[in-house]
XYZ file of C-alpha atoms in Angstrom:
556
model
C 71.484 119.279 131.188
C 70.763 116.781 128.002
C 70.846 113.269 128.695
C 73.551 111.385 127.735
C 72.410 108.270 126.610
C 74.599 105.580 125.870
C 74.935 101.352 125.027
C 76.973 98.663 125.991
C 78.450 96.398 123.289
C 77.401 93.232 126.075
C 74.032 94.956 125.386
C 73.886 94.492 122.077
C 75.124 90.760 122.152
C 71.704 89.945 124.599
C 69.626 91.668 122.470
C 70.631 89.722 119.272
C 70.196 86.352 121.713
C 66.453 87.185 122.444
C 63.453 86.036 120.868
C 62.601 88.638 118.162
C 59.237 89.628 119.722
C 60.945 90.807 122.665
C 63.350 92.981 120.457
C 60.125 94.927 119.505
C 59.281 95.436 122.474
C 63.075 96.795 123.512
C 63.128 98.769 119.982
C 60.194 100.476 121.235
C 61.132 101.143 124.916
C 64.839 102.425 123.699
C 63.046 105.443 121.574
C 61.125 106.092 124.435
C 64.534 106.216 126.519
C 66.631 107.699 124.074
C 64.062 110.851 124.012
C 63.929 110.821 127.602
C 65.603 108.652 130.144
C 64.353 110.980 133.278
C 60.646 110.139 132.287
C 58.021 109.557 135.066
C 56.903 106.760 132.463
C 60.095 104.688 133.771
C 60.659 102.928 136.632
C 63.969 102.187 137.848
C 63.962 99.263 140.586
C 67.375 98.915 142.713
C 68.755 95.244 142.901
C 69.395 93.879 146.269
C 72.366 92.602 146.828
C 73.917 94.422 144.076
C 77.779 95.149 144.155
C 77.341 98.895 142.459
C 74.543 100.741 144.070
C 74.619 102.651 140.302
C 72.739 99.793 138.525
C 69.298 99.801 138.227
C 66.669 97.640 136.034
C 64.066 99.108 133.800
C 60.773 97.055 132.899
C 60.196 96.031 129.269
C 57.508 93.999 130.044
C 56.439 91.110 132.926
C 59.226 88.908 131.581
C 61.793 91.292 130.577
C 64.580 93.409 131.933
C 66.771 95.873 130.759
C 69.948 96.553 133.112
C 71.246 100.626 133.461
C 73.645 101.710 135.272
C 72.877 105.476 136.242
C 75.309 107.502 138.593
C 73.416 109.538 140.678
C 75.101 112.964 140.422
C 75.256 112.968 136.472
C 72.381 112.987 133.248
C 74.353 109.460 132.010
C 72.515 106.365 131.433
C 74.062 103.606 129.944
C 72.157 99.996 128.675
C 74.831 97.313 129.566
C 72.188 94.214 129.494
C 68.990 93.095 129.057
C 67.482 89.805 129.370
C 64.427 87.526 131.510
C 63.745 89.225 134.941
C 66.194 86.572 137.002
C 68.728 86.323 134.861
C 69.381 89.955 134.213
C 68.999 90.459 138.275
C 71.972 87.680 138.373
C 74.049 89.428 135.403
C 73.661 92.774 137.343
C 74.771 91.705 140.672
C 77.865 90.252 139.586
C 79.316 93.045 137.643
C 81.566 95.937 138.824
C 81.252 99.167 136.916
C 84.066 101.717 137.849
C 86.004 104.546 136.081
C 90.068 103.608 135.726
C 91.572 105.742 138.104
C 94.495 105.369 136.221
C 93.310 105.573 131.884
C 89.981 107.521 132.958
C 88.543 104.717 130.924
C 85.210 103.478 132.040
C 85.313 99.473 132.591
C 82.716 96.519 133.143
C 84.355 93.315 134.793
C 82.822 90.441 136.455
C 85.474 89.968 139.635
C 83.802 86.950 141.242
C 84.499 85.206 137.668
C 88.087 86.429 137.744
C 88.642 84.712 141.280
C 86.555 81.563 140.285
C 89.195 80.978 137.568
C 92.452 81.149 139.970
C 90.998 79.146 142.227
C 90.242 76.238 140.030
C 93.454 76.311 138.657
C 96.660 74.196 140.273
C 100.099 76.517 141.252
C 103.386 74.670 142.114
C 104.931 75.467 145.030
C 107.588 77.849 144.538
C 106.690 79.026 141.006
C 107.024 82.544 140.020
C 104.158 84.739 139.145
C 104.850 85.029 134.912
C 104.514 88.996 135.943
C 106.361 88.992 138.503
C 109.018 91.662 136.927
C 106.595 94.332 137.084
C 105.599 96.104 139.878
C 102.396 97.067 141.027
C 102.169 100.191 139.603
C 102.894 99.247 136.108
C 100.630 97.037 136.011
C 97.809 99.517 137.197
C 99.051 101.800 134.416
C 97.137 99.949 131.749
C 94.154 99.542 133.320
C 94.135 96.832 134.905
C 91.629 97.430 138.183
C 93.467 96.730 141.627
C 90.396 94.993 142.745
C 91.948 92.225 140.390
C 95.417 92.798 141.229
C 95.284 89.461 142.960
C 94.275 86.997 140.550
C 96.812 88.357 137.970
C 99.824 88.421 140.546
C 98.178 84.625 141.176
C 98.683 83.009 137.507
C 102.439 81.936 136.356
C 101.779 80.775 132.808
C 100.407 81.964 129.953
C 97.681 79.736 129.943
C 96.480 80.921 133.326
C 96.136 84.466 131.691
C 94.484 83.326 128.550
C 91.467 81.743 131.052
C 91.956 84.739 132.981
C 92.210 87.367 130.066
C 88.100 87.100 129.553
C 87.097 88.506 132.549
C 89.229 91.499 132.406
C 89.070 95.031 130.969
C 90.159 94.492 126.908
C 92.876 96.796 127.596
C 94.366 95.347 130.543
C 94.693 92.116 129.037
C 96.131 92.886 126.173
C 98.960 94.849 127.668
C 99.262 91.986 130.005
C 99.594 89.933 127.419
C 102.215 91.677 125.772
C 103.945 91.727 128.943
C 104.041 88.501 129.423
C 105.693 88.031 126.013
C 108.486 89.967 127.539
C 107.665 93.112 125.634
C 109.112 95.996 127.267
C 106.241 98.751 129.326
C 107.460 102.014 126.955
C 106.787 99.633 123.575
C 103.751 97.984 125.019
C 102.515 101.709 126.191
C 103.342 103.071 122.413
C 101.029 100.504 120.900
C 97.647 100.625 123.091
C 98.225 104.361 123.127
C 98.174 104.590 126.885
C 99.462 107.665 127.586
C 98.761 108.138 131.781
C 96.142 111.050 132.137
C 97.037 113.786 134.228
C 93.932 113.754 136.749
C 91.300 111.598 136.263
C 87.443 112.291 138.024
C 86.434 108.890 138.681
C 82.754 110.220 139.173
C 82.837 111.810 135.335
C 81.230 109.568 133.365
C 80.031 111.720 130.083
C 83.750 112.017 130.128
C 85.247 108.777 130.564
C 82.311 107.379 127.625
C 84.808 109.419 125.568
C 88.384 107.916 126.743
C 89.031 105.775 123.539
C 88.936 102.414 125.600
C 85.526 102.957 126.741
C 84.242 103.348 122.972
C 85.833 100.130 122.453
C 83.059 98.880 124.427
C 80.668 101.292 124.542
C 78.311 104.126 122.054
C 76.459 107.099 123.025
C 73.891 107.696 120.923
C 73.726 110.518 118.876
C 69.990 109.997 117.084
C 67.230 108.546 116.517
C 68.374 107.117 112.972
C 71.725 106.011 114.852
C 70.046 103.727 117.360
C 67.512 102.138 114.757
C 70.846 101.211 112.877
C 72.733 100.181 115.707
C 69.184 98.031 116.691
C 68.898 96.583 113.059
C 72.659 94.285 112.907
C 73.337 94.450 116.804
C 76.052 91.984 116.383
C 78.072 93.985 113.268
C 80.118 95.505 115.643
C 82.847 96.617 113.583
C 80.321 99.316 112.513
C 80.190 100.892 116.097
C 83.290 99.945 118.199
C 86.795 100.543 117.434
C 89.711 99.437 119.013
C 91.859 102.941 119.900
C 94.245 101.476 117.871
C 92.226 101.987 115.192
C 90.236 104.734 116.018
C 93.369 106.800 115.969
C 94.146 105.492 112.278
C 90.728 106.545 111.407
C 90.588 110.198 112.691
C 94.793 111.247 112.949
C 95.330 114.160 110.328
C 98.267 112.919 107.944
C 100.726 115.064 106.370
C 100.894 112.668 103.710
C 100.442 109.052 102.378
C 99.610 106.162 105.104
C 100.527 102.745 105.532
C 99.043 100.339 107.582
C 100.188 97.165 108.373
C 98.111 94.126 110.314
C 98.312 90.444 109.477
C 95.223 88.537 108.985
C 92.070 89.502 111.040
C 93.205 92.756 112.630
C 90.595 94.954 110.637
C 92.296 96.585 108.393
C 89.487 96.665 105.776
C 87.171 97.956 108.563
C 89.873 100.712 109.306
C 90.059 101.634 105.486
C 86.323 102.088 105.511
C 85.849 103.835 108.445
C 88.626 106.076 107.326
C 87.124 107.317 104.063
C 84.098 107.707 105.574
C 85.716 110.283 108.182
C 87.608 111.893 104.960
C 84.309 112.283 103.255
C 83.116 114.033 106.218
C 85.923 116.070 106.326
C 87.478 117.005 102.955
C 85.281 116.556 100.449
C 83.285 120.500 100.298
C 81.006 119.952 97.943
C 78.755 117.533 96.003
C 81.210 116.789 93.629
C 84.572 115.964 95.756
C 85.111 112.055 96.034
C 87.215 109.676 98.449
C 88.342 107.049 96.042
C 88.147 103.328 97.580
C 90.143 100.964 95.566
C 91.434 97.131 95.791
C 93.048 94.902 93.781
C 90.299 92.196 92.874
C 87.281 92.924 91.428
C 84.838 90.912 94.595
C 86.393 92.513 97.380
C 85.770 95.958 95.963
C 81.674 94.787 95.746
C 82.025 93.500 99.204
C 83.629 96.642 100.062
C 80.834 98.943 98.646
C 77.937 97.247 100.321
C 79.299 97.342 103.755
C 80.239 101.424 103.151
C 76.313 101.222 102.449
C 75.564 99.922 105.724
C 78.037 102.211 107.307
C 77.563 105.502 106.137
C 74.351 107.693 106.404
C 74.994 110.256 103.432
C 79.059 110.386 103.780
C 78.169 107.258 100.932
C 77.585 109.420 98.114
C 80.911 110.568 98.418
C 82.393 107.832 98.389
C 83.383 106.072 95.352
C 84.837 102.453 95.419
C 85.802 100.158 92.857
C 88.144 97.916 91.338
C 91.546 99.583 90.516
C 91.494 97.875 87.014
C 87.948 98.724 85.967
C 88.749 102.175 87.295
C 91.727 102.882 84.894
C 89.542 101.175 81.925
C 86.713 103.295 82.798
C 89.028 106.163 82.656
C 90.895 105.714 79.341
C 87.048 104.742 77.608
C 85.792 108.039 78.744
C 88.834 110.689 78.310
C 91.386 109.411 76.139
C 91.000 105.906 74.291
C 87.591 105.424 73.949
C 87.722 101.809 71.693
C 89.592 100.903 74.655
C 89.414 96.699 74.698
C 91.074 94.175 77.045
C 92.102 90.771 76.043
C 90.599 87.877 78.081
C 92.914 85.584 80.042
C 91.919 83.187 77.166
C 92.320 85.385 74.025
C 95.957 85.772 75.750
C 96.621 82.232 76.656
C 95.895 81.501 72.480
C 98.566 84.285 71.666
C 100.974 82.388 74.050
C 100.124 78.733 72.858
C 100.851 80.500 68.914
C 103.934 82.300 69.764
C 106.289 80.246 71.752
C 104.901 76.537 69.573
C 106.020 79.041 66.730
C 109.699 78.990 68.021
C 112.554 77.545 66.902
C 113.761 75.717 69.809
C 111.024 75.012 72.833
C 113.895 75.972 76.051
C 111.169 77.713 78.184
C 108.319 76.695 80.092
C 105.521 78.862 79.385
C 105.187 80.117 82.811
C 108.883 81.291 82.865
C 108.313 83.385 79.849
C 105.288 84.841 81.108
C 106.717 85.952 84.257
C 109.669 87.838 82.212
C 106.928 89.744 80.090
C 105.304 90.905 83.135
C 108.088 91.368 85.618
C 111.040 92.352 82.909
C 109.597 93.380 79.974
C 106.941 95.427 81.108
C 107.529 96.140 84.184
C 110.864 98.337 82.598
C 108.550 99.323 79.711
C 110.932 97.965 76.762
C 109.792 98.098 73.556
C 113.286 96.627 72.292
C 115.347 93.745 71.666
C 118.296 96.622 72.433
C 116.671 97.580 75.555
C 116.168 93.921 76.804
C 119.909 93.130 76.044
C 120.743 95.419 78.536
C 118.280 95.636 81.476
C 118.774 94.170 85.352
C 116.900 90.905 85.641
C 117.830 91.239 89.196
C 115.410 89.039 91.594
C 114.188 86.449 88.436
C 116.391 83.520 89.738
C 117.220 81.949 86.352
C 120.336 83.609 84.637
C 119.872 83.597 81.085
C 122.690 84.345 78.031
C 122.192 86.919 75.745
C 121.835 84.530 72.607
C 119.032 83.416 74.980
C 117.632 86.589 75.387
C 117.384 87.489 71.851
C 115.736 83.910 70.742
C 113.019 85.121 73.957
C 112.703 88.836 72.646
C 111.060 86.330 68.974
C 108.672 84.712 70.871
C 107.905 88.122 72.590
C 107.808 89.966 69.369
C 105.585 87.342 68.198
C 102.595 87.624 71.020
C 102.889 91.481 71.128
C 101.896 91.206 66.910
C 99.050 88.739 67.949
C 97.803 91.212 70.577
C 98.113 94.381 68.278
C 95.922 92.798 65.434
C 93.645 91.516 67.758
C 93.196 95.153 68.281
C 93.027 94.277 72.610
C 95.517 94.854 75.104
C 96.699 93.841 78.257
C 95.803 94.907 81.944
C 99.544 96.252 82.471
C 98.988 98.445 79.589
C 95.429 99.998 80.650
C 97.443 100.806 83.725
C 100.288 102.313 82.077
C 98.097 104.252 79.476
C 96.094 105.141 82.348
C 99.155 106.734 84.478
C 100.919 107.893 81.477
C 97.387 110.164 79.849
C 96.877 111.666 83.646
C 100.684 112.516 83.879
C 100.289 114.286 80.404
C 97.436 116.036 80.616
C 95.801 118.675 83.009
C 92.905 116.334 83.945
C 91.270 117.403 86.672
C 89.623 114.588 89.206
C 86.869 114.812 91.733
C 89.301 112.892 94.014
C 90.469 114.336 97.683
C 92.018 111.166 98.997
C 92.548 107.745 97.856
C 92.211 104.752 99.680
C 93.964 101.581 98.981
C 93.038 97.858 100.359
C 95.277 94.966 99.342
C 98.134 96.874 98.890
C 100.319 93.495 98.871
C 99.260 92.519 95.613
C 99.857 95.852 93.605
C 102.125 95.768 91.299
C 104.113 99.164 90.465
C 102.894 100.389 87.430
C 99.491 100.408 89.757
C 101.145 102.431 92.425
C 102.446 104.886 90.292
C 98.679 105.198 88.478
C 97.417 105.528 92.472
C 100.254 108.221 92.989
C 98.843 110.445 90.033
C 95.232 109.867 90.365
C 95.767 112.402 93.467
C 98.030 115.512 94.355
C 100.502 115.022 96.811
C 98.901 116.554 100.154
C 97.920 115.968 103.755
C 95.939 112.936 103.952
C 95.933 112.242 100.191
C 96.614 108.001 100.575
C 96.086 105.575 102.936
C 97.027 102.476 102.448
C 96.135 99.184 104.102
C 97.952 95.377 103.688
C 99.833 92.887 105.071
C 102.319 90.395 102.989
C 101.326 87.144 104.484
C 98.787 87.070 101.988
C 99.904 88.198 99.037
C 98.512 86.384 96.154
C 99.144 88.200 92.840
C 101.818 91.150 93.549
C 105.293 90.633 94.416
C 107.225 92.854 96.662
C 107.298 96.450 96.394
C 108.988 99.329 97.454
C 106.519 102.425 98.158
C 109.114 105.107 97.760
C 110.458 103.583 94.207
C 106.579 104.414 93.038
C 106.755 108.325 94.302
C 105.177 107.479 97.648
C 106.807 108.676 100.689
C 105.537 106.784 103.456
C 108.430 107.648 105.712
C 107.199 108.617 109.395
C 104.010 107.655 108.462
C 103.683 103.970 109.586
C 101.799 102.040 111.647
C 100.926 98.125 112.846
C 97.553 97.043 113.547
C 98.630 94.019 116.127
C 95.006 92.974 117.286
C 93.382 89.697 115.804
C 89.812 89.580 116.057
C 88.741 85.854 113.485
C 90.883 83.445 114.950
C 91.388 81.993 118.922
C 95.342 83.136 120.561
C 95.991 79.158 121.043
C 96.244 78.949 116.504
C 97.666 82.342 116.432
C 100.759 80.896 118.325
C 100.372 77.849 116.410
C 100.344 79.565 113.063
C 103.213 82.208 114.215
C 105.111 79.044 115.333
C 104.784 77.731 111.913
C 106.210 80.962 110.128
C 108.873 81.369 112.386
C 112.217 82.194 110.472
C 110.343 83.470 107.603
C 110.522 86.864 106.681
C 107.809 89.447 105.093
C 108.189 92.862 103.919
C 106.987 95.696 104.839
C 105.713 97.202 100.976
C 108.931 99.728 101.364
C 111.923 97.724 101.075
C 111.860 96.587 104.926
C 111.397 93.598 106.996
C 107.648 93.402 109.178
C 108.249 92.967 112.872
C 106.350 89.975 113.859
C 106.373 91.006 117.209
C 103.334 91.636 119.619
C 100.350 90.227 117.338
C 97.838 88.689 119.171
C 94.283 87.600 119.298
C 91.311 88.536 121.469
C 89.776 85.112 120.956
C 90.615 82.139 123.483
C 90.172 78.375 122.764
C 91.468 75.133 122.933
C 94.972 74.291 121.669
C 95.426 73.001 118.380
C 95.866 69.725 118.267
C 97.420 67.700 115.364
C 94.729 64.624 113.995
């Protein structure tokens, strides 16, 4: 049988901590491992007084150890530490390694740690256990290990579990977590996926390195070229490990467009780009089939490009990402308008000052008027005074009177003259020219899929050019945002722009930048706010939460 050889993400964090000459030296001893862990050339040396009889260490040199835990009736090896002989003796002796009996997930926990921190910590007399509504079993159901049963029954506030939360399994403590927010076990079980496994063989470990939770934590390595990138930025994790919340969004055939919700710090970048790299894998046939990869500002899409550089091996050539706005320019210059020009925010701020300092009476801030060109005016596509007369202003705020309207529709007139004989036009019309040429014409596009970041800030005219860049098919958009930071767009209503996200939803709830302690603060601070959902519905707030622990905020 093959070796399976595998590494911890705990591994990777000690190897970024020591000095670079001893990285060499582990770079060099992992190729030797990776090609054959079962060589004579390797010496594994039990640890006394170790809690799992499984771990061994492996010599890198006098100083250095490497910690692997090996079952004895399998090929797996898996690199969970490495670090100066005594310390890496000390690491080893204190962790348990064990396959969930009840998720088939393997799991790394320090226990003694877990203990340490109910001990030091002060109960009252009499006070409940904050999960004391759930039995036992439940609680074992999402992977929490019943050797720490009884330092979770011990905590009774939220801030025991937060201190606590760091020594368990990722997936226990989340669940707990969401548990403990009073979340109910069938909603908490839909969103960490944990659907209870039939049978589980706690001695399988090439299959329990497969159970979604364990690759949260932990890679098998699948070649040489994988571990020498995995080596090179040990501590870019989002390149490796998923959370299964994610992995699923990643991998899950669609039957049509995607949305994906996640407020700030959940990943939802990393999702989008580990998604079109699996659809460039998968869909595109030939040399010539593209995923498109588009945002709504020009830096995030460069950002954006260099990190699908460092993620994909030759999925990247496939994969074409870029500002939605250069994209449609790019488009009209090569196909259809080719003396295509766009006005600087300058040139158009000039044909503003000239046209409304031109009008009879000055009754409009400048901003006010701007905002009815792009949210009334073009955002209906009226070329009319007849067609302004009559169209819903619905959502503008300020009422205005038809005399009103007409005396606007001058000034209007007025900068739409100055724009024509400046022979330039605006973004909202390379857009519009853009969707209006591809609905037209039989053009046919290298694109198999379309992937959207930023969604919040599109405007519609922009959805509707991303609904005819590609056919309507299985997996054809995915679509990533979140509506507490919106910036430029206003809402939006998917469906209005011929994209049927219906069915086809999902929440991204995990925070991975900033500490639990300011999430609350910051969800405290929103509360009684409400933020859409990109389709016309309210976002349910409910059940975000960070991995992160740290002080509480305090006010100075």
């Amino acid at each position: 049988m093959t070796p399976l050889v595998a590494i911890s993400d705990d591994f990777l964090e000690a190897y970024a901590q020591i000095p670079r000459q001893q990285q060499k030296k582990v770079r060099a001893f992992m190729e030797k491992f990776k090609a054959d862990p079962t060589s004579n050339a390797i010496h594994y040396e039990k640890i006394h007084e170790v809690k799992d009889d499984r771990v061994r260490t492996v010599r890198i040199d006098q100083k250095y150890r490497a910690v692997v835990l090996h079952p004895s009736d399998g090929s797996v090896y898996v690199l969970v530490w490495v670090d100066n002989h005594d310390e890496a003796m000390d690491w080893a002796k204190s962790r348990t390694f064990a396959i969930n009996p009840a998720t088939g997930a393997l799991q790394m926990f320090n226990a003694s740690a877990a203990v340490k921190v109910i001990n030091e910590k002060t109960r009252s007399t009499g006070q409940p256990g904050l999960l004391a509504g759930h039995d036992d079993g439940t609680l074992l159901s999402f992977g929490l290990p019943e050797l720490l049963l009884p330092a979770v029954r011990a905590i009774t506030t939220l801030s025991d579990l937060d201190k606590l939360a760091k020594h368990l399994p990722a997936e226990a403590a989340e669940a707990l977590h969401w548990l403990a927010e009073g979340i109910p076990p069938e909603e908490v079980r839909e969103a960490v996926s944990a659907a209870a496994s039939a049978s589980v063989d706690t001695g399988d470990f090439a299959a329990a390195l497969k159970h979604p939770d364990s690759k949260r934590r932990f890679v098998t390595i699948q070649s040489d070229a994988e571990l020498i990138t995995i080596l090179d930025a040990p501590l870019e994790k989002w390149r490796v490990f998923l959370h299964p919340s994610q992995e699923r969004l990643v991998g899950k055939p669609f039957n049509g467009p995607v949305r994906v919700l996640g407020g700030p710090g959940t990943g939802k970048t990393v999702v989008a780009m580990h998604r079109a790299r699996h659809l460039a894998r998968t869909l595109c046939e030939n040399s010539s089939e593209r995923i498109l990869f588009t945002t709504y500002t020009a830096n995030l899409a460069q950002n954006v490009d260099e990190n699908l550089r460092q993620l994909c091996g030759g999925e990247y050539s496939k994969i074409e990402c870029t500002h939605l706005h250069s994209w449609a320019v790019r488009l009209l210059r090569d196909r259809f308008q080719k003396n295509c020009a766009v006005a600087t925010q300058n040139e158009l701020d000039k044909f503003w000052e000239d046209a409304i300092f031109a009008a009879e009476e000055f009754e409009f801030e400048p901003g006010f008027l701007k905002q009815e060109w792009e949210s009334v005016v073009q955002a209906n596509e009226i070329t009319d005074l007849a067609d302004y007369l009559k169209v819903s202003r619905r959502g503008r705020g300020k009422a205005i009177s038809r005399p009103e309207r007409g005396r606007i529709w001058k000034i209007f007139l007025r900068f739409r003259d100055a724009l024509e004989r400046s022979g330039k036009t605006e973004w909202t019309a390379v857009i519009r020219n853009a969707r209006k040429h591809l609905e037209a014409s039989p053009v046919t596009l290298p694109y198999k899929a379309v992937i959207v970041d930023e969604a919040q800030d599109f405007h519609p005219d922009e959805w509707k050019l991303i609904r005819a860049i590609v056919p309507e098919a299985k997996n054809d958009l995915f679509i990533v945002g979140d509506a507490h930071q919106r910036i430029y767009g206003s809402p939006v209503v998917l469906s209005q722009c011929g994209i049927n996200i219906r069915g086809r939803s999902s929440r991204l709830r995990i925070n991975y930048r900033t500490t639990e302690q300011i999430r609350r603060w910051a969800m405290g601070m929103m509360q009684g706010l409400a933020f859409d959902d990109l389709d016309g519905g309210i976002v349910d707030e409910k059940g975000y939460r960070s991995l992160l622990s740290g002080p509480a905020r305090t006010n100075k």
